[in-house]
């Protein structure tokens, strides 16, 4: 019998289950992206919940059946952000199953925000990062938040939003352009391949005001150029706008909050062009930009399992 911690995350477009041993080894990491019809840019919350309730039992069977695991704790993303009133129906699917499993196995339940899950997954991937205060950029299809992170006395983290996108999220920008050129939502990896083939990028406006950015203007400009330029150039131009917007916003925040470390998490941070551009730009300010492995950047339950282990093992 092996003692383990289970993680469950039900984000807007991915159902995830992870298992980490009491010693800290990742044993299981299974996921399923929700199905979105071709040509569509998303799902209603009710549709997401339905697919999660259908997918989670199968993912749990894959992760747990006949493995000889003994659950010590269950970590679950229970709400989007670590702020009062943060709520989204999609997380109820994972929370309900996590609560039932905790009761059935006499194990402890550890609830955290989806944003904290990304933070802990990032730390799990980039071992050696031990800054007491730093900036975290959480960029995905549903979030583009810049957060100032403080390590508290009990080892937990206090996340305070200090900037981000004031309108369109970075992942939404990419998905809108990708779907418009014929890709299936979510477009991430295919969009990146198209951009890699471009010989040059189209020019799009950049809007940065202190620690806030605006992406709706660049997105509108990109849509207007949709039929008058090469799709690769359009994709690369989109990536560049996002990357440079991030770099300028972070540079301003670094000066304001006097930090030497930045952690990038979320699906958009897994984009190779974006992460390389931001890393290079921040290196000019002697700031280390930490980025998890791509599989720990996108939505996953590893952070939930790692959090449960971290708290459970003291």
Coordinates of C-alpha atoms in Angstrom, one line a residue:
X1 CA 0.0 0.0 0.0
X2 CA 1.3 3.4 -0.9
X3 CA 0.2 6.6 0.9
X4 CA -0.8 9.4 -1.5
X5 CA -2.5 12.7 -2.0
X6 CA -5.1 13.2 -4.7
X7 CA -5.7 16.4 -6.7
X8 CA -8.8 17.4 -8.6
X9 CA -9.2 20.5 -10.8
X10 CA -12.2 21.3 -13.0
X11 CA -11.3 24.4 -14.9
X12 CA -13.4 25.9 -17.7
X13 CA -12.0 23.6 -20.4
X14 CA -10.0 20.8 -18.7
X15 CA -10.8 18.1 -16.2
X16 CA -7.7 16.9 -14.3
X17 CA -6.7 14.4 -11.7
X18 CA -3.3 13.9 -10.2
X19 CA -1.7 11.7 -7.5
X20 CA 1.4 12.6 -5.6
X21 CA 3.1 10.2 -3.1
X22 CA 3.7 11.2 0.5
X23 CA 7.4 11.5 -0.4
X24 CA 6.5 14.0 -3.2
X25 CA 6.7 11.9 -6.3
X26 CA 4.2 12.6 -9.1
X27 CA 2.6 9.2 -9.7
X28 CA -0.5 10.0 -11.9
X29 CA -1.4 13.0 -14.1
X30 CA -4.5 12.4 -16.3
X31 CA -6.5 15.1 -18.0
X32 CA -9.3 15.5 -20.5
X33 CA -10.0 18.7 -22.5
X34 CA -13.7 19.4 -22.8
X35 CA -15.3 19.1 -26.2
X36 CA -16.2 22.3 -28.1
X37 CA -17.9 22.1 -31.5
X38 CA -15.8 23.3 -34.4
X39 CA -16.3 27.0 -35.1
X40 CA -17.3 27.8 -31.5
X41 CA -15.2 29.8 -29.0
X42 CA -16.4 28.2 -25.8
X43 CA -19.0 26.5 -23.7
X44 CA -21.7 27.7 -21.3
X45 CA -21.0 26.9 -17.6
X46 CA -23.8 24.3 -17.6
X47 CA -22.2 22.5 -20.5
X48 CA -18.8 22.5 -18.7
X49 CA -20.3 21.1 -15.5
X50 CA -22.1 18.4 -17.5
X51 CA -18.9 17.3 -19.2
X52 CA -16.9 17.4 -16.0
X53 CA -19.4 15.2 -14.3
X54 CA -19.2 12.7 -17.2
X55 CA -15.4 12.8 -17.4
X56 CA -14.2 12.8 -13.8
X57 CA -15.3 9.3 -12.9
X58 CA -13.3 7.9 -15.9
X59 CA -10.2 10.0 -15.0
X60 CA -10.4 8.8 -11.4
X61 CA -10.7 5.2 -12.4
X62 CA -7.6 5.6 -14.6
X63 CA -5.6 7.2 -11.8
X64 CA -6.7 5.1 -8.9
X65 CA -8.1 1.7 -9.9
X66 CA -6.0 -1.3 -8.8
X67 CA -3.0 0.9 -7.8
X68 CA -3.0 0.1 -4.1
X69 CA -3.1 3.7 -3.1
X70 CA -4.3 4.9 0.4
X71 CA -5.5 8.4 0.3
X72 CA -4.2 10.8 3.0
X73 CA -5.8 13.9 1.6
X74 CA -7.7 15.3 -1.4
X75 CA -6.8 18.8 -2.7
X76 CA -9.3 20.5 -5.0
X77 CA -9.7 23.8 -6.8
X78 CA -12.9 25.1 -5.3
X79 CA -13.1 28.7 -6.7
X80 CA -11.3 30.8 -9.3
X81 CA -9.3 33.3 -7.2
X82 CA -8.3 33.8 -3.6
X83 CA -10.6 36.7 -2.9
X84 CA -13.9 36.9 -1.1
X85 CA -16.9 36.1 -3.3
X86 CA -14.9 34.4 -6.0
X87 CA -17.2 31.8 -7.6
X88 CA -17.7 29.8 -10.7
X89 CA -20.1 26.9 -11.1
X90 CA -17.6 24.8 -13.0
X91 CA -15.6 24.2 -9.9
X92 CA -18.5 22.7 -8.0
X93 CA -18.2 19.5 -10.1
X94 CA -14.7 18.8 -8.8
X95 CA -15.5 20.0 -5.3
X96 CA -18.5 17.7 -4.9
X97 CA -16.6 14.6 -5.9
X98 CA -13.6 15.6 -3.8
X99 CA -15.8 16.0 -0.7
X100 CA -17.4 12.6 -1.3
X101 CA -14.0 10.9 -1.8
X102 CA -12.6 12.5 1.4
X103 CA -15.5 11.2 3.4
X104 CA -15.5 7.8 1.8
X105 CA -11.8 7.3 2.4
X106 CA -11.6 9.0 5.8
X107 CA -9.0 11.4 4.4
X108 CA -8.7 15.2 4.8
X109 CA -10.1 17.7 2.3
X110 CA -7.9 20.7 1.2
X111 CA -9.6 23.4 -0.7
X112 CA -7.7 26.1 -2.7
X113 CA -8.3 28.4 -5.5
X114 CA -7.6 27.6 -9.1
X115 CA -5.1 30.4 -9.1
X116 CA -3.3 28.9 -6.1
X117 CA -3.3 25.5 -7.9
X118 CA -1.4 27.1 -10.8
X119 CA 1.1 28.7 -8.3
X120 CA 1.8 25.4 -6.5
X121 CA 2.0 23.5 -9.8
X122 CA 4.6 26.1 -10.9
X123 CA 6.6 25.6 -7.8
X124 CA 6.4 21.8 -8.2
X125 CA 7.9 22.2 -11.7
X126 CA 10.5 24.9 -11.1
X127 CA 12.1 23.4 -8.0
X128 CA 14.6 25.7 -6.4
X129 CA 12.4 28.8 -6.5
X130 CA 12.3 30.1 -2.9
X131 CA 11.6 33.8 -3.1
X132 CA 9.6 35.3 -0.2
X133 CA 8.0 37.9 -2.4
X134 CA 7.6 37.9 -6.1
X135 CA 5.2 38.7 -9.0
X136 CA 3.1 36.0 -10.6
X137 CA 1.5 36.4 -14.0
X138 CA -1.5 34.1 -14.5
X139 CA -2.4 34.1 -18.2
X140 CA -5.0 31.9 -19.7
X141 CA -8.2 31.9 -21.6
X142 CA -10.2 33.0 -18.5
X143 CA -7.6 35.0 -16.7
X144 CA -4.8 37.6 -17.3
X145 CA -3.9 38.6 -13.8
X146 CA -0.8 40.1 -12.4
X147 CA -0.4 39.3 -8.7
X148 CA 2.0 40.3 -6.0
X149 CA 2.8 37.2 -3.9
X150 CA 4.0 37.2 -0.3
X151 CA 5.0 34.1 1.6
X152 CA 3.3 34.1 5.0
X153 CA 4.7 32.7 8.3
X154 CA 2.8 29.5 7.9
X155 CA 4.3 28.9 4.5
X156 CA 1.2 29.7 2.6
X157 CA 1.0 32.4 0.0
X158 CA -1.0 35.7 0.1
X159 CA -1.9 36.7 -3.5
X160 CA -2.8 40.3 -4.2
X161 CA -3.9 41.4 -7.7
X162 CA -1.9 44.4 -8.8
X163 CA -2.6 44.5 -12.5
X164 CA -3.5 42.5 -15.6
X165 CA -5.8 42.9 -18.6
X166 CA -8.6 45.4 -18.2
X167 CA -10.6 43.8 -20.9
X168 CA -9.8 40.7 -23.1
X169 CA -7.8 37.9 -21.6
X170 CA -4.7 36.7 -23.5
X171 CA -6.0 33.3 -24.2
X172 CA -9.3 34.7 -25.5
X173 CA -7.3 36.9 -27.9
X174 CA -5.4 33.9 -29.3
X175 CA -8.6 31.7 -29.4
X176 CA -10.6 34.4 -31.3
X177 CA -8.0 34.8 -33.9
X178 CA -7.3 31.0 -34.1
X179 CA -11.0 30.1 -34.5
X180 CA -11.4 32.9 -37.1
X181 CA -8.6 31.3 -39.3
X182 CA -10.3 27.9 -39.0
X183 CA -8.7 26.2 -36.0
X184 CA -10.6 24.2 -33.4
X185 CA -11.0 25.7 -29.9
X186 CA -8.9 25.8 -27.8
X187 CA -6.4 26.7 -30.5
X188 CA -3.2 26.9 -28.4
X189 CA -0.7 24.3 -29.9
X190 CA -2.0 24.6 -33.5
X191 CA -1.8 28.4 -33.3
X192 CA 1.7 28.2 -32.1
X193 CA 2.7 25.9 -35.0
X194 CA 1.3 28.4 -37.6
X195 CA 3.1 31.3 -36.0
X196 CA 6.4 29.3 -36.1
X197 CA 6.2 29.1 -39.9
X198 CA 5.8 32.9 -40.3
X199 CA 8.7 34.8 -41.9
X200 CA 7.5 38.1 -40.4
X201 CA 4.8 39.4 -38.2
X202 CA 2.0 41.9 -38.8
X203 CA 2.1 45.1 -36.8
X204 CA -0.6 45.5 -34.1
X205 CA -1.1 48.2 -31.5
X206 CA 0.2 47.7 -28.0
X207 CA -1.6 49.3 -25.0
X208 CA 0.1 49.3 -21.6
X209 CA -0.7 51.6 -18.8
X210 CA 1.4 51.0 -15.7
X211 CA 0.6 47.5 -14.5
X212 CA -2.5 47.1 -16.7
X213 CA -2.8 46.1 -20.3
X214 CA -5.6 46.2 -22.9
X215 CA -5.9 43.5 -25.5
X216 CA -9.3 44.3 -27.0
X217 CA -7.8 47.0 -29.3
X218 CA -5.1 44.7 -30.7
X219 CA -7.7 41.9 -31.2
X220 CA -10.0 44.2 -33.1
X221 CA -7.1 45.3 -35.3
X222 CA -6.1 41.7 -35.9
X223 CA -9.6 40.7 -36.9
X224 CA -9.7 43.6 -39.4
X225 CA -6.5 42.3 -41.0
X226 CA -7.7 38.7 -41.1
X227 CA -8.3 38.5 -44.9
X228 CA -5.6 40.8 -46.0
X229 CA -2.5 39.1 -44.6
X230 CA -0.8 35.7 -44.2
X231 CA -2.3 33.7 -41.3
X232 CA 1.2 32.9 -40.0
X233 CA 2.1 36.6 -39.9
X234 CA -1.2 37.3 -38.1
X235 CA -0.5 34.6 -35.6
X236 CA 3.0 35.7 -34.9
X237 CA 1.9 39.3 -34.6
X238 CA -0.7 38.2 -32.0
X239 CA 1.9 36.4 -30.0
X240 CA 4.3 39.4 -30.2
X241 CA 1.6 41.8 -28.9
X242 CA 0.8 39.6 -26.0
X243 CA 4.5 38.9 -25.1
X244 CA 5.5 42.5 -25.4
X245 CA 2.5 43.7 -23.4
X246 CA 3.4 41.2 -20.7
X247 CA 7.0 42.4 -20.7
X248 CA 6.2 46.1 -20.4
X249 CA 3.6 45.5 -17.7
X250 CA 6.0 43.3 -15.7
X251 CA 8.8 45.8 -16.0
X252 CA 6.6 48.5 -14.6
X253 CA 5.5 46.2 -11.7
X254 CA 9.1 45.2 -11.0
X255 CA 10.1 48.8 -10.4
X256 CA 7.0 49.5 -8.3
X257 CA 7.2 46.4 -6.1
X258 CA 11.0 45.9 -6.0
X259 CA 11.1 42.2 -6.7
X260 CA 13.7 40.1 -8.4
X261 CA 11.6 37.2 -9.4
X262 CA 8.6 36.6 -11.7
X263 CA 6.6 33.3 -12.0
X264 CA 4.5 32.8 -15.2
X265 CA 1.7 30.3 -15.0
X266 CA -1.4 29.5 -17.1
X267 CA -1.8 28.0 -20.6
X268 CA -0.6 31.1 -22.4
X269 CA 2.7 31.0 -20.5
X270 CA 3.3 27.7 -22.2
X271 CA 3.6 29.4 -25.6
X272 CA 7.2 29.1 -26.5
X273 CA 7.5 32.4 -28.3
X274 CA 5.8 34.3 -25.4
X275 CA 7.8 32.8 -22.6
X276 CA 11.1 33.3 -24.5
X277 CA 10.3 36.9 -25.3
X278 CA 9.3 37.7 -21.7
X279 CA 12.3 35.9 -20.2
X280 CA 14.7 37.8 -22.5
X281 CA 13.1 41.2 -21.8
X282 CA 13.1 40.7 -18.0
X283 CA 16.7 39.5 -18.1
X284 CA 17.6 43.1 -19.3
X285 CA 16.4 44.2 -15.8
X286 CA 18.3 41.4 -14.1
X287 CA 15.1 39.8 -13.1
X288 CA 14.6 36.0 -13.2
X289 CA 11.5 34.9 -14.9
X290 CA 10.5 31.4 -13.8
X291 CA 8.4 29.3 -16.1
X292 CA 7.1 25.8 -15.4
X293 CA 7.3 22.9 -17.9
X294 CA 4.6 23.3 -20.5
X295 CA 2.5 20.5 -19.0
X296 CA 2.5 22.3 -15.6
X297 CA 1.6 25.6 -17.2
X298 CA -1.7 24.5 -18.6
X299 CA -4.7 23.6 -16.4
X300 CA -3.8 20.6 -14.3
X301 CA -4.5 19.1 -10.9
X302 CA -0.8 18.6 -9.9
X303 CA -0.9 21.8 -7.9
X304 CA -4.0 20.6 -5.9
X305 CA -2.2 17.3 -5.1
X306 CA 1.0 19.1 -4.2
X307 CA -0.8 21.6 -2.0
X308 CA -2.6 18.8 -0.1
X309 CA 0.7 17.0 0.5
X310 CA 2.4 20.3 1.5
X311 CA -0.2 21.0 4.2
X312 CA -0.8 17.4 5.1
X313 CA 2.9 16.6 5.6
X314 CA 3.5 19.9 7.4

